[in-house]
Amino acid sequence: LLARADTAGVFQLESTGMRESLKRLKPDRFEDIIAMVALYRPGPMDNIPTYINRKHGEEPVDYLHPMLEGILKETYGVIIYQEQVIQIAQVMGGYTLGQADLLRRAMGKKDKAEMAAQQARFVEGAEAKGVKRNDAITIFELVDKFAGYGFNKSHAAAYALVSYHTAYMKANYCEEFFAASMTLDMGNTDKLAMFASEARRSGIQVLLPCVNQSAVDFGAEPPKGDAKRGAIRYSLAALKNIGAGAVETITAEREKGGMYLSLADFANRLEPKALNKRGLETLAKGGAFDSLNSNRALVAANADTMLALAQRRSSDQAAGMVDMFGGGDKAPDLVLRATQAWTPMEKLASEFEAVGFYLSGHPLDNYQRVLGKLGVKKFTEFELASQRGATAGRLAGIVIAARERRSQKGNKFAFAMFSDMTGQFEAVIFSDTLAVCRELLEPGTPVLISVEAERDGDTLKMRVQSLESLDKAAAGVPRNMKVVVDRKVLVTPASKFADMRGYLKPSARGGEVRIVLPLEDKGLEMEFVLPGRFDVSPQDAGRLSAITGVSEIIET
């Protein structure tokens, strides 16, 4: 795990720069972890390449003097720890341990007069042990340089031990590790999005919140069937506008009365003071009611109806009127107002509003086939490439937010936040570019982003060079499409099959559209080609998939 740099969530080892260093180091002993914890700080960080190269035999190890080999062998001749400074003063300069510690403090204070006196003393002690004067001076100056930022090995070892423990937990109890980490950072949406992405990359499914399965904390679920990995159940309390108290009420009632069987059952058992209309809407948008009714738009639109039923039931119970409903055995019915189902894009947008990031999918999933043809990199791929010197790239993203500012010279600029399948990233847009792309910065807009980037330590700073509509760019990439429909739509008067042509835009440079009709005989299907060629954007494809009777959209 450490050699792969799979250290997201691992204490002290999770930053981008640290992970890149671990990947090159490939640690195989505890001492390597101690060294990396001590080295990965401003100053000693410059010695990381030397340490790595010497460990792998790509650079000769230099102990400065044979007398110091025992002190520096563990760190391949690199002075890393304050304890090494003290030992060098003792072994080579003839200091007592107490005197050597005073030397270490003097080096940290950089008192020129004191350091001149200490250098004379060190050189004298070294010469008495047979070290040449010039060698002693060189070693003292080198030790002085390292002592300014040397780290206590005792501290580094303690940190490294915690790092090892958390890495062990992640390697051997991965689902539980992610569930615990996400619970710990429940209030940090950016961290939750990162952990969800990392979990999926590890083969662990992140399940939607559910009123019948979720609790206050994130939960680890065991593997099912032939699956090698288990899953993480998303916390109800991590949703926007939902407090831990409300979730405890929901789970307490579930433990008392059993699973919720329907929306009506949930509403009848809901304590109305625990959740308001906004909270119910959030649960619906986040998918928490999917097990009871998969039409999230319908549930969200009827949040007031559910709350009214809960309030009526509560009032009747308080007034002793439960017998009106058959001694409490029959709950009042819940009459829902009919509501059009959300398109896949609308569904994801609402989910983002409730969760804080895209959880069950991503709007860019519909663009996967064209992104490669457009030369687009995923953000995490570009971030890694920037570690190796890349300064420009082409990304795709959904606009999350944009904040305009004014510079000291009065020019407008903006900080824009985007999201792709691997996470969220921010870039600055200066005035000239902002003037021509401002209309594309509406939240939810799919865009194609050309960026320039530079690294500032662990931070990747990006500047937008150009921004264009991803739909417009995708329209220039011809795509063929298969629309798989349920055969029943051909005989169902209420179907919206006829709406399909409304989403198909004729285009001489477009692709071919085929309608696929599976037959009752297993494995057989009828397929016919629509006359003409059509240009259908991924968003239009999403709307097509929402038409009653359309079971699948396949780009070919």
Coordinates of C-alpha atoms in Angstrom, one line a residue:
L1 CA 0.0 0.0 0.0
L2 CA 2.8 2.5 0.9
A3 CA 4.9 1.5 -2.1
R4 CA 1.8 2.2 -4.3
A5 CA 1.4 5.5 -2.5
D6 CA -2.3 4.5 -1.9
T7 CA -2.2 6.8 1.2
A8 CA -5.3 8.9 1.0
G9 CA -6.5 9.2 4.6
V10 CA -3.2 7.9 6.0
F11 CA -1.8 10.1 8.8
Q12 CA 1.1 12.4 7.5
L13 CA 1.3 10.6 4.2
E14 CA -1.7 11.7 2.2
S15 CA -0.6 15.0 0.4
T16 CA 0.0 14.9 -3.3
G17 CA 3.7 15.6 -3.0
M18 CA 4.2 13.0 -0.3
R19 CA 2.4 10.4 -2.4
E20 CA 4.6 11.1 -5.3
S21 CA 7.7 10.8 -3.1
L22 CA 6.5 7.5 -1.7
K23 CA 5.9 6.1 -5.1
R24 CA 9.5 6.8 -6.0
L25 CA 10.8 5.7 -2.6
K26 CA 8.9 2.4 -2.4
P27 CA 9.4 2.1 1.4
D28 CA 10.2 -1.4 2.7
R29 CA 11.1 -0.7 6.3
F30 CA 9.8 1.4 9.2
E31 CA 12.8 3.6 9.1
D32 CA 11.8 4.8 5.6
I33 CA 8.5 6.1 7.0
I34 CA 10.3 7.9 9.8
A35 CA 12.7 9.5 7.3
M36 CA 9.9 10.7 5.0
V37 CA 7.9 12.2 7.9
A38 CA 11.0 14.2 8.9
L39 CA 12.1 15.1 5.4
Y40 CA 8.8 16.2 4.0
R41 CA 9.0 19.8 5.3
P42 CA 10.4 23.1 3.9
G43 CA 14.2 22.9 3.9
P44 CA 15.0 19.2 4.3
M45 CA 12.5 18.4 1.4
D46 CA 15.4 19.1 -1.0
N47 CA 17.1 16.0 0.3
I48 CA 14.3 13.6 -0.6
P49 CA 15.6 12.9 -4.1
T50 CA 19.1 12.2 -2.6
Y51 CA 17.6 9.8 0.0
I52 CA 15.6 8.0 -2.6
N53 CA 18.4 7.7 -5.1
R54 CA 20.9 6.4 -2.5
K55 CA 18.3 3.9 -1.2
H56 CA 18.0 2.4 -4.7
G57 CA 21.7 2.5 -5.6
E58 CA 21.3 5.3 -8.2
E59 CA 23.7 7.6 -6.3
P60 CA 26.7 6.7 -4.2
V61 CA 26.3 6.9 -0.4
D62 CA 28.7 9.4 1.2
Y63 CA 29.1 9.2 5.0
L64 CA 31.3 12.3 5.0
H65 CA 33.9 10.4 7.1
P66 CA 34.3 6.7 8.1
M67 CA 33.9 7.7 11.7
L68 CA 30.3 8.8 11.0
E69 CA 29.1 5.7 9.1
G70 CA 27.4 4.2 12.2
I71 CA 25.4 7.4 12.7
L72 CA 24.4 8.1 9.0
K73 CA 24.1 4.5 7.7
E74 CA 20.4 4.3 8.4
T75 CA 19.7 7.5 6.4
Y76 CA 22.2 6.7 3.5
G77 CA 24.5 9.5 4.6
V78 CA 21.8 12.2 4.7
I79 CA 21.7 14.2 8.0
I80 CA 18.0 14.2 8.8
Y81 CA 17.5 14.2 12.6
Q82 CA 18.7 16.4 15.4
E83 CA 19.8 13.3 17.2
Q84 CA 22.3 12.8 14.4
V85 CA 23.7 16.3 14.9
I86 CA 24.2 15.5 18.6
Q87 CA 25.9 12.2 17.9
I88 CA 28.2 13.7 15.3
A89 CA 29.4 16.3 17.8
Q90 CA 29.9 13.6 20.4
V91 CA 31.7 11.1 18.2
M92 CA 33.8 13.4 16.0
G93 CA 34.1 16.6 18.1
G94 CA 34.6 15.0 21.5
Y95 CA 31.5 16.7 23.0
T96 CA 29.6 15.3 25.9
L97 CA 25.9 14.7 25.1
G98 CA 25.0 17.7 27.2
Q99 CA 27.5 19.9 25.3
A100 CA 26.4 18.5 22.0
D101 CA 22.8 19.5 22.8
L102 CA 24.0 23.0 23.6
L103 CA 25.7 23.0 20.2
R104 CA 22.5 22.0 18.5
R105 CA 20.6 24.9 20.2
A106 CA 23.3 27.3 19.2
M107 CA 23.1 26.2 15.6
G108 CA 19.3 26.8 15.6
K109 CA 19.8 30.4 16.9
K110 CA 22.5 31.2 14.3
D111 CA 24.5 33.3 16.7
K112 CA 27.7 34.1 14.7
A113 CA 30.0 34.7 17.6
E114 CA 28.8 31.6 19.4
M115 CA 29.1 29.5 16.2
A116 CA 32.6 30.7 15.6
A117 CA 33.6 29.5 19.0
Q118 CA 31.8 26.2 18.6
Q119 CA 33.4 25.6 15.2
A120 CA 36.9 26.1 16.7
R121 CA 36.0 23.7 19.5
F122 CA 34.6 21.1 17.2
V123 CA 37.6 21.3 14.8
E124 CA 40.0 21.0 17.8
G125 CA 38.2 18.0 19.1
A126 CA 38.1 16.3 15.7
E127 CA 41.8 16.9 15.1
A128 CA 42.5 15.2 18.4
K129 CA 40.7 12.2 17.0
G130 CA 42.8 12.2 13.8
V131 CA 40.4 14.0 11.5
K132 CA 42.1 16.5 9.0
R133 CA 41.4 20.1 9.8
N134 CA 39.8 20.9 6.4
D135 CA 37.6 17.8 6.6
A136 CA 36.5 18.8 10.1
I137 CA 35.6 22.4 9.0
T138 CA 33.6 21.0 6.0
I139 CA 31.7 18.6 8.2
F140 CA 31.0 21.2 10.8
E141 CA 29.6 23.6 8.1
L142 CA 27.5 20.8 6.7
V143 CA 26.2 19.8 10.1
D144 CA 25.4 23.5 10.8
K145 CA 23.3 23.7 7.6
F146 CA 21.3 20.6 8.4
A147 CA 20.9 21.5 12.1
G148 CA 18.8 24.5 11.1
Y149 CA 15.9 22.4 10.1
G150 CA 16.7 19.0 11.6
F151 CA 13.7 17.2 13.0
N152 CA 13.6 15.2 16.3
K153 CA 13.7 11.5 15.4
S154 CA 11.7 10.8 18.5
H155 CA 8.9 12.9 17.2
A156 CA 9.2 11.6 13.6
A157 CA 9.1 8.0 14.9
A158 CA 6.0 8.7 16.9
Y159 CA 4.3 10.2 13.9
A160 CA 5.5 7.4 11.7
L161 CA 4.1 4.8 14.1
V162 CA 0.6 6.4 13.8
S163 CA 1.1 6.5 10.0
Y164 CA 1.9 2.8 10.0
H165 CA -1.1 2.0 12.2
T166 CA -3.5 3.9 9.9
A167 CA -1.9 2.4 6.8
Y168 CA -2.3 -1.1 8.3
M169 CA -6.0 -0.4 9.0
K170 CA -6.5 0.8 5.4
A171 CA -4.7 -2.2 3.9
N172 CA -6.5 -4.8 6.0
Y173 CA -9.9 -3.2 6.9
C174 CA -10.4 -1.0 3.9
E175 CA -14.2 -0.6 4.1
E176 CA -14.1 0.2 7.8
F177 CA -11.2 2.6 7.3
F178 CA -13.0 4.6 4.7
A179 CA -16.3 4.6 6.7
A180 CA -14.4 5.8 9.9
S181 CA -12.5 8.4 7.9
M182 CA -15.6 9.8 6.3
T183 CA -17.4 9.9 9.7
L184 CA -14.5 11.8 11.1
D185 CA -14.6 14.4 8.3
M186 CA -18.4 14.4 7.9
G187 CA -18.6 18.2 7.8
N188 CA -15.9 18.5 5.1
T189 CA -17.5 18.0 1.7
D190 CA -14.2 18.2 -0.1
K191 CA -12.8 15.4 2.0
L192 CA -15.9 13.3 1.7
A193 CA -15.7 13.6 -2.1
M194 CA -12.1 12.6 -2.1
F195 CA -12.7 9.6 0.1
A196 CA -15.6 8.5 -2.0
S197 CA -13.4 8.7 -5.1
E198 CA -10.6 6.8 -3.5
A199 CA -12.9 4.1 -2.2
R200 CA -14.3 3.5 -5.7
R201 CA -10.8 3.4 -7.0
S202 CA -10.1 0.7 -4.5
G203 CA -13.1 -1.3 -5.8
I204 CA -15.4 -0.3 -2.9
Q205 CA -18.9 0.8 -3.8
V206 CA -20.2 3.9 -2.1
L207 CA -23.9 3.3 -1.6
L208 CA -26.5 6.1 -1.5
P209 CA -28.0 7.2 1.8
C210 CA -31.1 5.2 2.6
V211 CA -33.8 5.6 5.3
N212 CA -33.8 1.9 5.7
Q213 CA -30.0 1.2 5.8
S214 CA -28.1 4.4 6.8
A215 CA -27.4 5.8 10.3
V216 CA -25.7 8.9 11.7
D217 CA -22.3 7.5 10.9
F218 CA -21.0 6.1 7.6
G219 CA -21.2 2.3 7.7
A220 CA -19.2 -0.5 6.3
E221 CA -21.2 -3.3 4.6
P222 CA -19.7 -6.8 3.9
P223 CA -19.2 -8.1 0.4
K224 CA -22.3 -9.6 -1.3
G225 CA -22.3 -12.7 -3.6
D226 CA -19.0 -13.1 -5.4
A227 CA -17.9 -9.5 -4.8
K228 CA -14.3 -9.2 -3.4
R229 CA -15.0 -5.9 -1.7
G230 CA -17.7 -4.7 0.6
A231 CA -19.4 -1.3 0.4
I232 CA -19.7 2.0 2.3
R233 CA -23.2 3.2 3.2
Y234 CA -23.5 6.9 3.1
S235 CA -24.5 8.7 6.3
L236 CA -27.9 10.4 6.5
A237 CA -26.4 13.0 8.8
A238 CA -23.8 14.0 6.1
L239 CA -26.6 15.3 3.9
K240 CA -27.2 19.1 3.8
N241 CA -30.0 20.4 6.1
I242 CA -30.1 17.1 8.0
G243 CA -28.9 17.1 11.6
A244 CA -27.8 14.1 13.7
G245 CA -30.8 14.5 15.9
A246 CA -33.2 14.0 13.0
V247 CA -31.3 10.9 11.9
E248 CA -31.4 9.4 15.4
T249 CA -35.1 9.9 15.4
I250 CA -35.5 8.1 12.0
T251 CA -33.2 5.2 13.1
A252 CA -34.8 4.8 16.5
E253 CA -38.2 4.4 14.9
R254 CA -36.8 2.0 12.4
E255 CA -35.3 -0.2 15.2
K256 CA -38.6 0.0 17.1
G257 CA -41.1 -0.6 14.3
G258 CA -39.0 -2.3 11.6
M259 CA -38.1 -1.2 8.1
Y260 CA -40.1 1.5 6.4
L261 CA -42.3 -0.2 3.9
S262 CA -43.5 2.8 1.8
L263 CA -43.5 6.6 1.7
A264 CA -46.9 6.5 3.5
D265 CA -45.4 4.3 6.2
F266 CA -42.5 6.6 6.6
A267 CA -44.7 9.7 6.8
N268 CA -47.1 8.0 9.4
R269 CA -44.1 7.1 11.6
L270 CA -42.2 10.3 11.3
E271 CA -41.9 12.7 14.2
P272 CA -42.9 15.9 12.5
K273 CA -40.6 18.0 14.8
A274 CA -37.6 16.0 13.7
L275 CA -37.7 17.0 10.0
N276 CA -39.1 20.0 8.1
K277 CA -40.1 20.2 4.5
R278 CA -36.6 21.2 3.4
G279 CA -35.1 18.2 5.2
L280 CA -37.5 15.8 3.4
E281 CA -36.7 17.4 0.1
T282 CA -33.0 16.9 0.8
L283 CA -33.5 13.2 1.7
A284 CA -35.4 12.8 -1.6
K285 CA -32.7 14.6 -3.7
G286 CA -30.0 12.6 -2.0
G287 CA -31.6 9.3 -2.9
A288 CA -32.5 8.3 0.7
F289 CA -36.1 7.3 -0.4
D290 CA -35.0 5.4 -3.5
S291 CA -35.9 2.1 -1.8
L292 CA -39.4 3.3 -1.3
N293 CA -40.0 5.2 -4.5
S294 CA -37.3 5.7 -7.2
N295 CA -38.9 8.8 -8.7
R296 CA -37.0 11.5 -6.7
A297 CA -38.8 14.4 -8.4
L298 CA -42.1 12.9 -7.2
V299 CA -40.9 12.5 -3.6
A300 CA -39.3 15.9 -3.4
A301 CA -42.4 17.6 -4.9
N302 CA -44.6 15.9 -2.3
A303 CA -42.4 16.7 0.8
D304 CA -45.2 19.0 2.0
T305 CA -47.8 16.3 1.6
M306 CA -45.6 13.8 3.6
L307 CA -45.0 16.4 6.4
A308 CA -48.7 17.3 6.5
L309 CA -49.6 13.6 7.0
A310 CA -47.0 13.2 9.7
Q311 CA -48.4 16.3 11.5
R312 CA -52.0 15.0 11.2
R313 CA -51.0 11.6 12.5
S314 CA -49.1 13.2 15.4
S315 CA -52.1 15.5 16.2
D316 CA -54.5 12.6 16.1
Q317 CA -52.3 10.5 18.5
A318 CA -52.0 13.5 20.9
A319 CA -55.8 13.8 20.9
G320 CA -56.4 10.1 21.4
M321 CA -58.1 9.7 18.0
V322 CA -56.0 6.8 16.7
D323 CA -59.0 4.5 16.7
M324 CA -60.4 6.4 13.8
F325 CA -57.9 4.5 11.7
G326 CA -58.8 1.1 12.9
G327 CA -57.2 1.0 16.3
G328 CA -53.9 2.2 14.8
D329 CA -53.5 -0.8 12.5
K330 CA -54.4 1.1 9.3
A331 CA -52.4 4.3 8.6
P332 CA -53.9 7.2 6.6
D333 CA -53.2 7.1 2.9
L334 CA -50.6 9.3 1.3
V335 CA -51.9 10.8 -2.0
L336 CA -49.1 12.1 -4.1
R337 CA -49.3 14.7 -6.8
A338 CA -48.2 13.4 -10.2
T339 CA -44.8 14.8 -11.1
Q340 CA -42.6 14.4 -14.2
A341 CA -39.4 12.4 -13.4
W342 CA -36.1 14.2 -13.6
T343 CA -33.8 13.7 -16.5
P344 CA -30.5 12.0 -15.5
M345 CA -28.7 15.4 -15.5
E346 CA -31.5 17.0 -13.4
K347 CA -31.3 14.0 -11.0
L348 CA -27.5 14.4 -10.6
A349 CA -27.8 18.2 -10.1
S350 CA -30.3 17.6 -7.3
E351 CA -28.1 14.9 -5.8
F352 CA -25.2 17.4 -5.8
E353 CA -27.4 19.9 -4.0
A354 CA -28.1 17.4 -1.3
V355 CA -24.8 15.6 -0.9
G356 CA -22.3 18.4 -1.9
F357 CA -20.8 16.3 -4.7
Y358 CA -21.9 13.9 -7.4
L359 CA -22.3 10.5 -5.7
S360 CA -24.2 8.0 -7.8
G361 CA -22.7 9.1 -11.1
H362 CA -21.3 12.2 -12.8
P363 CA -22.8 14.4 -15.6
L364 CA -19.5 13.8 -17.6
D365 CA -20.3 10.1 -17.7
N366 CA -22.4 10.9 -20.7
Y367 CA -19.5 12.5 -22.5
Q368 CA -16.9 9.7 -21.9
R369 CA -16.7 8.6 -25.6
V370 CA -16.0 12.1 -26.9
L371 CA -13.6 13.3 -24.1
G372 CA -10.8 11.1 -25.4
K373 CA -11.3 12.3 -28.9
L374 CA -11.1 15.9 -27.6
G375 CA -7.8 15.3 -25.9
V376 CA -9.2 15.7 -22.4
K377 CA -7.4 14.5 -19.3
K378 CA -9.0 13.7 -16.0
F379 CA -8.0 16.2 -13.3
T380 CA -6.1 13.6 -11.2
E381 CA -4.1 12.6 -14.3
F382 CA -3.2 16.2 -15.0
E383 CA -2.3 16.7 -11.4
L384 CA 0.2 13.8 -11.5
A385 CA 1.5 15.0 -14.8
S386 CA 2.2 18.4 -13.3
Q387 CA 4.4 16.7 -10.7
R388 CA 6.6 15.6 -13.6
G389 CA 6.7 19.1 -15.2
A390 CA 3.5 19.4 -17.2
T391 CA 2.4 23.1 -17.4
A392 CA -0.6 23.0 -19.7
G393 CA -3.5 20.7 -20.3
R394 CA -7.1 20.3 -21.5
L395 CA -9.7 19.4 -18.9
A396 CA -13.5 19.0 -18.8
G397 CA -15.7 19.8 -16.0
I398 CA -19.1 20.8 -14.6
V399 CA -19.2 24.4 -13.3
I400 CA -19.8 24.3 -9.5
A401 CA -19.4 28.0 -8.7
A402 CA -17.6 31.1 -9.8
R403 CA -16.7 34.1 -7.6
E404 CA -15.8 37.4 -9.4
R405 CA -13.3 39.8 -7.8
R406 CA -11.6 43.0 -8.8
S407 CA -7.8 43.4 -8.8
Q408 CA -5.9 46.4 -7.4
K409 CA -5.8 47.8 -11.0
G410 CA -9.6 47.5 -11.2
N411 CA -9.7 44.5 -13.6
K412 CA -12.2 41.8 -13.0
F413 CA -11.2 38.2 -12.5
A414 CA -12.8 35.1 -11.1
F415 CA -12.1 32.0 -9.2
A416 CA -14.1 29.1 -10.7
M417 CA -14.7 25.7 -9.2
F418 CA -15.2 22.7 -11.5
S419 CA -16.0 19.0 -11.0
D420 CA -15.0 16.0 -13.1
M421 CA -15.3 12.3 -12.4
T422 CA -12.1 12.3 -10.2
G423 CA -12.9 15.3 -8.0
Q424 CA -13.2 19.1 -7.8
F425 CA -10.6 21.6 -8.8
E426 CA -10.3 25.4 -8.9
A427 CA -8.8 27.7 -11.5
V428 CA -8.4 31.5 -11.8
I429 CA -9.9 33.3 -14.9
F430 CA -8.3 36.6 -15.7
S431 CA -10.2 39.6 -17.2
D432 CA -9.6 39.0 -20.9
T433 CA -10.7 35.4 -20.8
L434 CA -13.5 36.2 -18.3
A435 CA -15.0 38.7 -20.7
V436 CA -15.6 36.1 -23.4
C437 CA -16.7 33.1 -21.2
R438 CA -18.7 34.7 -18.4
E439 CA -22.0 33.2 -19.7
L440 CA -20.5 29.7 -19.4
L441 CA -19.9 30.0 -15.7
E442 CA -23.5 29.2 -14.6
P443 CA -23.5 26.3 -12.1
G444 CA -24.2 23.0 -13.8
T445 CA -22.7 24.0 -17.2
P446 CA -20.5 21.3 -18.9
V447 CA -17.4 23.1 -20.2
L448 CA -14.1 22.3 -21.9
I449 CA -11.2 24.0 -20.1
S450 CA -7.7 24.8 -21.4
V451 CA -5.4 25.6 -18.5
E452 CA -1.8 26.6 -17.7
A453 CA -0.5 25.4 -14.3
E454 CA 2.4 25.7 -11.9
R455 CA 3.1 24.1 -8.6
D456 CA 3.6 25.9 -5.3
G457 CA 4.6 23.1 -3.0
D458 CA 1.7 20.7 -2.8
T459 CA -0.7 23.2 -4.4
L460 CA -1.4 23.2 -8.1
K461 CA -2.3 26.7 -9.3
M462 CA -4.2 26.7 -12.6
R463 CA -5.1 29.6 -14.9
V464 CA -7.9 29.2 -17.5
Q465 CA -6.6 30.1 -21.0
S466 CA -9.9 29.4 -22.7
L467 CA -13.3 28.0 -21.8
E468 CA -15.9 26.6 -24.3
S469 CA -19.2 24.8 -24.1
L470 CA -18.6 21.0 -23.9
D471 CA -21.8 20.4 -25.8
K472 CA -20.7 22.6 -28.6
A473 CA -17.3 20.9 -28.7
A474 CA -18.9 17.4 -28.5
A475 CA -21.2 18.3 -31.4
G476 CA -18.2 18.4 -33.7
V477 CA -17.5 14.7 -32.9
P478 CA -19.8 12.5 -34.9
R479 CA -21.5 9.8 -32.9
N480 CA -23.8 6.9 -33.8
M481 CA -26.4 6.0 -31.3
K482 CA -28.7 3.1 -30.4
V483 CA -31.9 3.7 -28.6
V484 CA -33.2 0.6 -26.9
V485 CA -36.9 0.7 -26.3
D486 CA -39.5 -1.5 -24.5
R487 CA -41.7 -3.2 -27.1
K488 CA -44.7 -2.2 -25.0
V489 CA -44.3 1.5 -26.0
L490 CA -45.6 0.7 -29.4
V491 CA -49.0 -0.2 -28.1
T492 CA -49.2 2.0 -25.0
P493 CA -51.1 5.2 -25.9
A494 CA -49.7 7.1 -22.9
S495 CA -46.1 6.6 -23.9
K496 CA -44.0 9.5 -25.0
F497 CA -42.2 7.6 -27.7
A498 CA -43.3 10.2 -30.2
D499 CA -41.3 12.8 -28.2
M500 CA -38.1 11.2 -29.3
R501 CA -37.8 13.0 -32.6
G502 CA -38.0 16.3 -30.7
Y503 CA -34.5 15.6 -29.3
L504 CA -32.9 14.6 -32.6
K505 CA -31.3 17.5 -34.5
P506 CA -30.8 16.8 -38.2
S507 CA -27.2 17.4 -39.2
A508 CA -25.3 16.5 -42.4
R509 CA -22.2 15.8 -40.3
G510 CA -24.1 14.0 -37.6
G511 CA -24.3 10.3 -36.8
E512 CA -26.7 7.4 -37.4
V513 CA -29.6 6.7 -35.0
R514 CA -30.9 3.1 -34.7
I515 CA -34.0 2.1 -32.8
V516 CA -33.6 -1.3 -31.1
L517 CA -36.7 -3.3 -30.1
P518 CA -36.0 -6.5 -28.1
L519 CA -38.4 -9.3 -29.0
E520 CA -40.1 -11.7 -26.7
D521 CA -37.9 -14.5 -28.0
K522 CA -34.8 -14.5 -25.8
G523 CA -31.8 -13.0 -27.5
L524 CA -33.6 -11.7 -30.6
E525 CA -34.3 -8.0 -31.4
M526 CA -35.6 -5.9 -34.2
E527 CA -33.4 -2.9 -35.3
F528 CA -34.2 -0.2 -37.8
V529 CA -32.4 3.0 -38.8
L530 CA -34.0 6.4 -38.7
P531 CA -33.7 8.2 -42.1
G532 CA -31.1 10.9 -42.1
R533 CA -28.2 11.8 -39.8
F534 CA -28.5 13.5 -36.5
D535 CA -26.5 15.5 -34.0
V536 CA -27.5 14.5 -30.4
S537 CA -25.6 16.1 -27.5
P538 CA -25.0 14.0 -24.3
Q539 CA -27.6 16.2 -22.5
D540 CA -30.1 15.4 -25.2
A541 CA -29.2 11.7 -24.9
G542 CA -30.0 12.1 -21.2
R543 CA -33.4 13.5 -22.0
L544 CA -34.1 10.7 -24.4
S545 CA -33.3 8.2 -21.7
A546 CA -36.0 9.8 -19.5
I547 CA -38.7 9.1 -22.1
T548 CA -41.2 6.4 -21.0
G549 CA -40.2 3.1 -22.6
V550 CA -36.6 4.0 -23.4
S551 CA -34.5 1.5 -21.5
E552 CA -31.0 2.3 -22.7
I553 CA -29.0 4.8 -24.8
I554 CA -25.9 3.2 -26.3
E555 CA -23.3 5.4 -28.2
T556 CA -21.4 3.4 -30.8

